[in-house]
Amino acid sequence: MAALVNQASTYLVEGSVPQRMGNAHPTVVPYQAFQTADGYIVLAIGNDTQFQRFCAAAALDDLGSDERFGTNAGRVANRGALIPAITERIRQRSSKDWIDLLESRHVPCGPINTIDQVFADPQVIARALKRVLPHPTAGPSAVVANPVRMASTDTTATKAPPLLGEDTAAVLRGILDLSGEEIDALRRAGVV
């Protein structure tokens, strides 16, 4: 429910059931993914000043001066006319070109990375979000580390996923407080 805050608020305040919009934001425009010449980026333009900076950077001065798009409310109401024009322009350059240009103009945006690009990202590498753990049969097993870091505790597992039944006895002892004899009896009976 918490992830539905925008859509839920529309329903709770207006009583209207939001319709599917893909990755577009229901109340902020432009705020969605756009295809570039070689991938995708997200524009997250949250106010009128950012929209003006975007239009200047993208050489879309006609959109920036169009009264229909001067306010977010106008952009929401005229989304159908605005988004195709932005889509056409964004497709003309690479993702890196757009990110470099828009970040330099303080226009909120970001790349949509493929998974190989994610793991090659300098921040992902610096935070060691790929962890390799030893596994007794599979050998080294790569896992995604927990991104939450605490000064006193390593929050990522230090052991690869267990083999089938590897932790059964420890769980039965630790959680159910069964004795070794009781666990052996369960094994002989084929329960575990």
PDB file of C-alpha atoms in Angstrom:
ATOM      1  CA  MET A   1       0.000   0.000   0.000  1.00  0.00           C
ATOM      2  CA  ALA A   2       2.822   2.427   0.809  1.00  0.00           C
ATOM      3  CA  ALA A   3       4.121   2.094  -2.750  1.00  0.00           C
ATOM      4  CA  LEU A   4       0.701   3.134  -4.042  1.00  0.00           C
ATOM      5  CA  VAL A   5       0.750   6.492  -2.271  1.00  0.00           C
ATOM      6  CA  ASN A   6       0.235   8.623  -5.418  1.00  0.00           C
ATOM      7  CA  GLN A   7      -2.441   6.436  -6.926  1.00  0.00           C
ATOM      8  CA  ALA A   8      -4.112   5.740  -3.587  1.00  0.00           C
ATOM      9  CA  SER A   9      -4.252   9.454  -2.773  1.00  0.00           C
ATOM     10  CA  THR A  10      -5.970  10.181  -6.067  1.00  0.00           C
ATOM     11  CA  TYR A  11      -8.560   7.555  -5.279  1.00  0.00           C
ATOM     12  CA  LEU A  12      -9.029   8.585  -1.648  1.00  0.00           C
ATOM     13  CA  VAL A  13      -9.251  12.330  -2.394  1.00  0.00           C
ATOM     14  CA  GLU A  14     -11.086  12.362  -5.728  1.00  0.00           C
ATOM     15  CA  GLY A  15     -12.757   8.967  -5.720  1.00  0.00           C
ATOM     16  CA  SER A  16     -11.456   8.281  -9.226  1.00  0.00           C
ATOM     17  CA  VAL A  17      -9.761   5.021 -10.126  1.00  0.00           C
ATOM     18  CA  PRO A  18      -6.387   5.770 -11.750  1.00  0.00           C
ATOM     19  CA  GLN A  19      -5.775   4.231 -15.154  1.00  0.00           C
ATOM     20  CA  ARG A  20      -2.598   2.473 -16.273  1.00  0.00           C
ATOM     21  CA  MET A  21       0.071   4.862 -17.502  1.00  0.00           C
ATOM     22  CA  GLY A  22       3.100   2.631 -17.940  1.00  0.00           C
ATOM     23  CA  ASN A  23       5.997   4.293 -16.149  1.00  0.00           C
ATOM     24  CA  ALA A  24       4.596   7.828 -16.390  1.00  0.00           C
ATOM     25  CA  HIS A  25       3.800   9.735 -13.218  1.00  0.00           C
ATOM     26  CA  PRO A  26       0.105  10.529 -12.781  1.00  0.00           C
ATOM     27  CA  THR A  27       0.545  14.089 -11.497  1.00  0.00           C
ATOM     28  CA  VAL A  28       3.992  15.282 -12.646  1.00  0.00           C
ATOM     29  CA  VAL A  29       4.951  15.700 -16.320  1.00  0.00           C
ATOM     30  CA  PRO A  30       7.462  14.890 -17.762  1.00  0.00           C
ATOM     31  CA  TYR A  31       8.397  12.275 -15.193  1.00  0.00           C
ATOM     32  CA  GLN A  32       8.967   8.953 -16.938  1.00  0.00           C
ATOM     33  CA  ALA A  33      11.311   6.831 -19.030  1.00  0.00           C
ATOM     34  CA  PHE A  34      12.333   7.880 -22.529  1.00  0.00           C
ATOM     35  CA  GLN A  35      14.187   5.924 -25.204  1.00  0.00           C
ATOM     36  CA  THR A  36      17.500   7.396 -26.320  1.00  0.00           C
ATOM     37  CA  ALA A  37      19.583   6.525 -29.373  1.00  0.00           C
ATOM     38  CA  ASP A  38      21.214   3.665 -27.446  1.00  0.00           C
ATOM     39  CA  GLY A  39      19.098   2.907 -24.382  1.00  0.00           C
ATOM     40  CA  TYR A  40      16.753   4.628 -21.950  1.00  0.00           C
ATOM     41  CA  ILE A  41      16.819   7.441 -19.420  1.00  0.00           C
ATOM     42  CA  VAL A  42      14.354   8.720 -16.866  1.00  0.00           C
ATOM     43  CA  LEU A  43      13.400  12.365 -16.704  1.00  0.00           C
ATOM     44  CA  ALA A  44      12.177  13.408 -13.262  1.00  0.00           C
ATOM     45  CA  ILE A  45      11.217  17.012 -13.881  1.00  0.00           C
ATOM     46  CA  GLY A  46       9.433  18.068 -10.727  1.00  0.00           C
ATOM     47  CA  ASN A  47       8.775  21.776 -11.231  1.00  0.00           C
ATOM     48  CA  ASP A  48       8.370  24.527 -13.800  1.00  0.00           C
ATOM     49  CA  THR A  49      11.934  25.836 -13.466  1.00  0.00           C
ATOM     50  CA  GLN A  50      13.363  22.389 -14.142  1.00  0.00           C
ATOM     51  CA  PHE A  51      11.090  22.110 -17.169  1.00  0.00           C
ATOM     52  CA  GLN A  52      12.403  25.407 -18.544  1.00  0.00           C
ATOM     53  CA  ARG A  53      16.007  24.256 -18.003  1.00  0.00           C
ATOM     54  CA  PHE A  54      15.194  20.987 -19.760  1.00  0.00           C
ATOM     55  CA  CYS A  55      13.658  22.769 -22.758  1.00  0.00           C
ATOM     56  CA  ALA A  56      16.691  25.073 -23.070  1.00  0.00           C
ATOM     57  CA  ALA A  57      19.137  22.147 -22.812  1.00  0.00           C
ATOM     58  CA  ALA A  58      17.185  20.022 -25.294  1.00  0.00           C
ATOM     59  CA  ALA A  59      16.744  22.900 -27.756  1.00  0.00           C
ATOM     60  CA  LEU A  60      12.981  22.638 -27.346  1.00  0.00           C
ATOM     61  CA  ASP A  61      12.397  26.362 -26.888  1.00  0.00           C
ATOM     62  CA  ASP A  62       9.022  26.110 -28.608  1.00  0.00           C
ATOM     63  CA  LEU A  63       7.821  23.789 -25.828  1.00  0.00           C
ATOM     64  CA  GLY A  64       9.311  26.005 -23.141  1.00  0.00           C
ATOM     65  CA  SER A  65       7.448  29.033 -24.427  1.00  0.00           C
ATOM     66  CA  ASP A  66       4.168  27.221 -25.159  1.00  0.00           C
ATOM     67  CA  GLU A  67       1.487  28.376 -22.684  1.00  0.00           C
ATOM     68  CA  ARG A  68       0.048  24.857 -22.554  1.00  0.00           C
ATOM     69  CA  PHE A  69       3.234  23.612 -20.890  1.00  0.00           C
ATOM     70  CA  GLY A  70       4.125  26.585 -18.672  1.00  0.00           C
ATOM     71  CA  THR A  71       2.931  24.915 -15.477  1.00  0.00           C
ATOM     72  CA  ASN A  72       2.889  21.348 -14.265  1.00  0.00           C
ATOM     73  CA  ALA A  73      -0.917  21.426 -14.282  1.00  0.00           C
ATOM     74  CA  GLY A  74      -0.788  22.469 -17.935  1.00  0.00           C
ATOM     75  CA  ARG A  75       1.739  19.746 -18.751  1.00  0.00           C
ATOM     76  CA  VAL A  76      -0.467  17.150 -17.055  1.00  0.00           C
ATOM     77  CA  ALA A  77      -3.540  18.368 -18.963  1.00  0.00           C
ATOM     78  CA  ASN A  78      -1.604  18.462 -22.267  1.00  0.00           C
ATOM     79  CA  ARG A  79       0.514  15.360 -21.736  1.00  0.00           C
ATOM     80  CA  GLY A  80      -0.683  13.913 -25.056  1.00  0.00           C
ATOM     81  CA  ALA A  81       0.861  16.797 -27.012  1.00  0.00           C
ATOM     82  CA  LEU A  82       4.011  17.195 -24.909  1.00  0.00           C
ATOM     83  CA  ILE A  83       5.334  13.660 -24.486  1.00  0.00           C
ATOM     84  CA  PRO A  84       5.585  12.805 -28.216  1.00  0.00           C
ATOM     85  CA  ALA A  85       7.681  15.935 -28.842  1.00  0.00           C
ATOM     86  CA  ILE A  86      10.031  15.088 -25.982  1.00  0.00           C
ATOM     87  CA  THR A  87      10.177  11.440 -27.069  1.00  0.00           C
ATOM     88  CA  GLU A  88      11.231  12.421 -30.586  1.00  0.00           C
ATOM     89  CA  ARG A  89      14.011  14.686 -29.308  1.00  0.00           C
ATOM     90  CA  ILE A  90      15.369  12.273 -26.680  1.00  0.00           C
ATOM     91  CA  ARG A  91      15.760   9.523 -29.286  1.00  0.00           C
ATOM     92  CA  GLN A  92      18.276  11.665 -31.183  1.00  0.00           C
ATOM     93  CA  ARG A  93      21.154  11.352 -28.683  1.00  0.00           C
ATOM     94  CA  SER A  94      22.792   8.680 -26.550  1.00  0.00           C
ATOM     95  CA  SER A  95      21.894   8.105 -22.928  1.00  0.00           C
ATOM     96  CA  LYS A  96      25.326   9.323 -21.802  1.00  0.00           C
ATOM     97  CA  ASP A  97      25.003  12.498 -23.872  1.00  0.00           C
ATOM     98  CA  TRP A  98      21.621  13.264 -22.308  1.00  0.00           C
ATOM     99  CA  ILE A  99      22.730  12.482 -18.762  1.00  0.00           C
ATOM    100  CA  ASP A 100      25.868  14.619 -19.107  1.00  0.00           C
ATOM    101  CA  LEU A 101      23.923  17.513 -20.624  1.00  0.00           C
ATOM    102  CA  LEU A 102      20.954  17.434 -18.268  1.00  0.00           C
ATOM    103  CA  GLU A 103      22.965  16.913 -15.093  1.00  0.00           C
ATOM    104  CA  SER A 104      25.125  19.906 -16.022  1.00  0.00           C
ATOM    105  CA  ARG A 105      21.903  21.966 -16.244  1.00  0.00           C
ATOM    106  CA  HIS A 106      20.483  20.607 -12.955  1.00  0.00           C
ATOM    107  CA  VAL A 107      17.667  18.719 -14.647  1.00  0.00           C
ATOM    108  CA  PRO A 108      16.798  15.587 -12.641  1.00  0.00           C
ATOM    109  CA  CYS A 109      17.426  12.503 -14.740  1.00  0.00           C
ATOM    110  CA  GLY A 110      19.129   9.154 -14.653  1.00  0.00           C
ATOM    111  CA  PRO A 111      20.080   6.248 -16.859  1.00  0.00           C
ATOM    112  CA  ILE A 112      18.061   3.064 -17.010  1.00  0.00           C
ATOM    113  CA  ASN A 113      20.834   0.523 -16.889  1.00  0.00           C
ATOM    114  CA  THR A 114      20.949  -3.018 -18.121  1.00  0.00           C
ATOM    115  CA  ILE A 115      22.026  -5.444 -15.395  1.00  0.00           C
ATOM    116  CA  ASP A 116      25.602  -5.625 -16.717  1.00  0.00           C
ATOM    117  CA  GLN A 117      25.771  -1.828 -16.608  1.00  0.00           C
ATOM    118  CA  VAL A 118      24.474  -1.895 -13.030  1.00  0.00           C
ATOM    119  CA  PHE A 119      27.278  -4.159 -11.848  1.00  0.00           C
ATOM    120  CA  ALA A 120      29.874  -2.095 -13.749  1.00  0.00           C
ATOM    121  CA  ASP A 121      28.682   1.163 -12.134  1.00  0.00           C
ATOM    122  CA  PRO A 122      31.444   2.775 -10.040  1.00  0.00           C
ATOM    123  CA  GLN A 123      29.114   3.313  -7.072  1.00  0.00           C
ATOM    124  CA  VAL A 124      27.970  -0.318  -7.102  1.00  0.00           C
ATOM    125  CA  ILE A 125      31.612  -1.408  -7.204  1.00  0.00           C
ATOM    126  CA  ALA A 126      32.645   1.026  -4.456  1.00  0.00           C
ATOM    127  CA  ARG A 127      29.858  -0.246  -2.190  1.00  0.00           C
ATOM    128  CA  ALA A 128      30.810  -3.874  -2.940  1.00  0.00           C
ATOM    129  CA  LEU A 129      27.233  -4.776  -3.820  1.00  0.00           C
ATOM    130  CA  LYS A 130      28.420  -7.934  -5.544  1.00  0.00           C
ATOM    131  CA  ARG A 131      29.653 -10.468  -3.026  1.00  0.00           C
ATOM    132  CA  VAL A 132      31.167 -13.850  -3.842  1.00  0.00           C
ATOM    133  CA  LEU A 133      30.583 -16.551  -1.237  1.00  0.00           C
ATOM    134  CA  PRO A 134      32.118 -20.030  -1.141  1.00  0.00           C
ATOM    135  CA  HIS A 135      29.707 -22.915  -1.760  1.00  0.00           C
ATOM    136  CA  PRO A 136      30.632 -26.537  -1.015  1.00  0.00           C
ATOM    137  CA  THR A 137      29.321 -27.945  -4.312  1.00  0.00           C
ATOM    138  CA  ALA A 138      28.778 -24.999  -6.659  1.00  0.00           C
ATOM    139  CA  GLY A 139      32.068 -23.273  -5.907  1.00  0.00           C
ATOM    140  CA  PRO A 140      32.183 -19.501  -5.652  1.00  0.00           C
ATOM    141  CA  SER A 141      28.624 -18.126  -5.753  1.00  0.00           C
ATOM    142  CA  ALA A 142      27.960 -14.476  -6.577  1.00  0.00           C
ATOM    143  CA  VAL A 143      25.154 -12.800  -4.628  1.00  0.00           C
ATOM    144  CA  VAL A 144      23.848  -9.273  -4.219  1.00  0.00           C
ATOM    145  CA  ALA A 145      25.016  -7.745  -0.957  1.00  0.00           C
ATOM    146  CA  ASN A 146      22.595  -5.970   1.320  1.00  0.00           C
ATOM    147  CA  PRO A 147      22.821  -2.251   0.456  1.00  0.00           C
ATOM    148  CA  VAL A 148      22.051  -1.275   4.058  1.00  0.00           C
ATOM    149  CA  ARG A 149      25.344  -0.750   5.870  1.00  0.00           C
ATOM    150  CA  MET A 150      25.877  -0.494   9.609  1.00  0.00           C
ATOM    151  CA  ALA A 151      29.128   0.471  11.284  1.00  0.00           C
ATOM    152  CA  SER A 152      29.120  -2.476  13.683  1.00  0.00           C
ATOM    153  CA  THR A 153      27.436  -5.240  11.670  1.00  0.00           C
ATOM    154  CA  ASP A 154      27.895  -6.813   8.260  1.00  0.00           C
ATOM    155  CA  THR A 155      24.293  -7.017   7.056  1.00  0.00           C
ATOM    156  CA  THR A 156      24.999  -9.371   4.147  1.00  0.00           C
ATOM    157  CA  ALA A 157      25.078 -13.128   4.515  1.00  0.00           C
ATOM    158  CA  THR A 158      28.578 -14.522   4.817  1.00  0.00           C
ATOM    159  CA  LYS A 159      27.520 -18.019   3.815  1.00  0.00           C
ATOM    160  CA  ALA A 160      26.220 -19.211   0.445  1.00  0.00           C
ATOM    161  CA  PRO A 161      22.719 -20.714   0.286  1.00  0.00           C
ATOM    162  CA  PRO A 162      22.695 -24.026   2.205  1.00  0.00           C
ATOM    163  CA  LEU A 163      22.509 -27.466   0.690  1.00  0.00           C
ATOM    164  CA  LEU A 164      19.205 -29.285   1.017  1.00  0.00           C
ATOM    165  CA  GLY A 165      18.794 -30.170   4.680  1.00  0.00           C
ATOM    166  CA  GLU A 166      22.127 -28.643   5.706  1.00  0.00           C
ATOM    167  CA  ASP A 167      20.610 -26.521   8.470  1.00  0.00           C
ATOM    168  CA  THR A 168      17.687 -28.771   9.433  1.00  0.00           C
ATOM    169  CA  ALA A 169      19.179 -30.029  12.695  1.00  0.00           C
ATOM    170  CA  ALA A 170      20.232 -26.539  13.801  1.00  0.00           C
ATOM    171  CA  VAL A 171      16.743 -25.176  13.086  1.00  0.00           C
ATOM    172  CA  LEU A 172      15.026 -28.036  14.908  1.00  0.00           C
ATOM    173  CA  ARG A 173      17.328 -27.591  17.891  1.00  0.00           C
ATOM    174  CA  GLY A 174      17.256 -23.785  17.932  1.00  0.00           C
ATOM    175  CA  ILE A 175      13.617 -23.081  17.192  1.00  0.00           C
ATOM    176  CA  LEU A 176      11.783 -26.208  18.351  1.00  0.00           C
ATOM    177  CA  ASP A 177      14.254 -27.080  21.110  1.00  0.00           C
ATOM    178  CA  LEU A 178      14.410 -30.721  19.977  1.00  0.00           C
ATOM    179  CA  SER A 179      17.105 -32.990  21.323  1.00  0.00           C
ATOM    180  CA  GLY A 180      19.545 -34.960  19.190  1.00  0.00           C
ATOM    181  CA  GLU A 181      17.583 -38.141  19.907  1.00  0.00           C
ATOM    182  CA  GLU A 182      14.327 -36.514  18.784  1.00  0.00           C
ATOM    183  CA  ILE A 183      15.933 -35.262  15.566  1.00  0.00           C
ATOM    184  CA  ASP A 184      17.412 -38.735  14.890  1.00  0.00           C
ATOM    185  CA  ALA A 185      13.946 -40.235  15.415  1.00  0.00           C
ATOM    186  CA  LEU A 186      12.459 -37.787  12.880  1.00  0.00           C
ATOM    187  CA  ARG A 187      15.174 -38.775  10.385  1.00  0.00           C
ATOM    188  CA  ARG A 188      14.553 -42.528  10.878  1.00  0.00           C
ATOM    189  CA  ALA A 189      10.828 -41.917  10.375  1.00  0.00           C
ATOM    190  CA  GLY A 190      11.534 -40.050   7.100  1.00  0.00           C
ATOM    191  CA  VAL A 191      10.032 -36.809   8.427  1.00  0.00           C
ATOM    192  CA  VAL A 192      13.238 -34.857   7.859  1.00  0.00           C
TER     193      VAL A 192
END
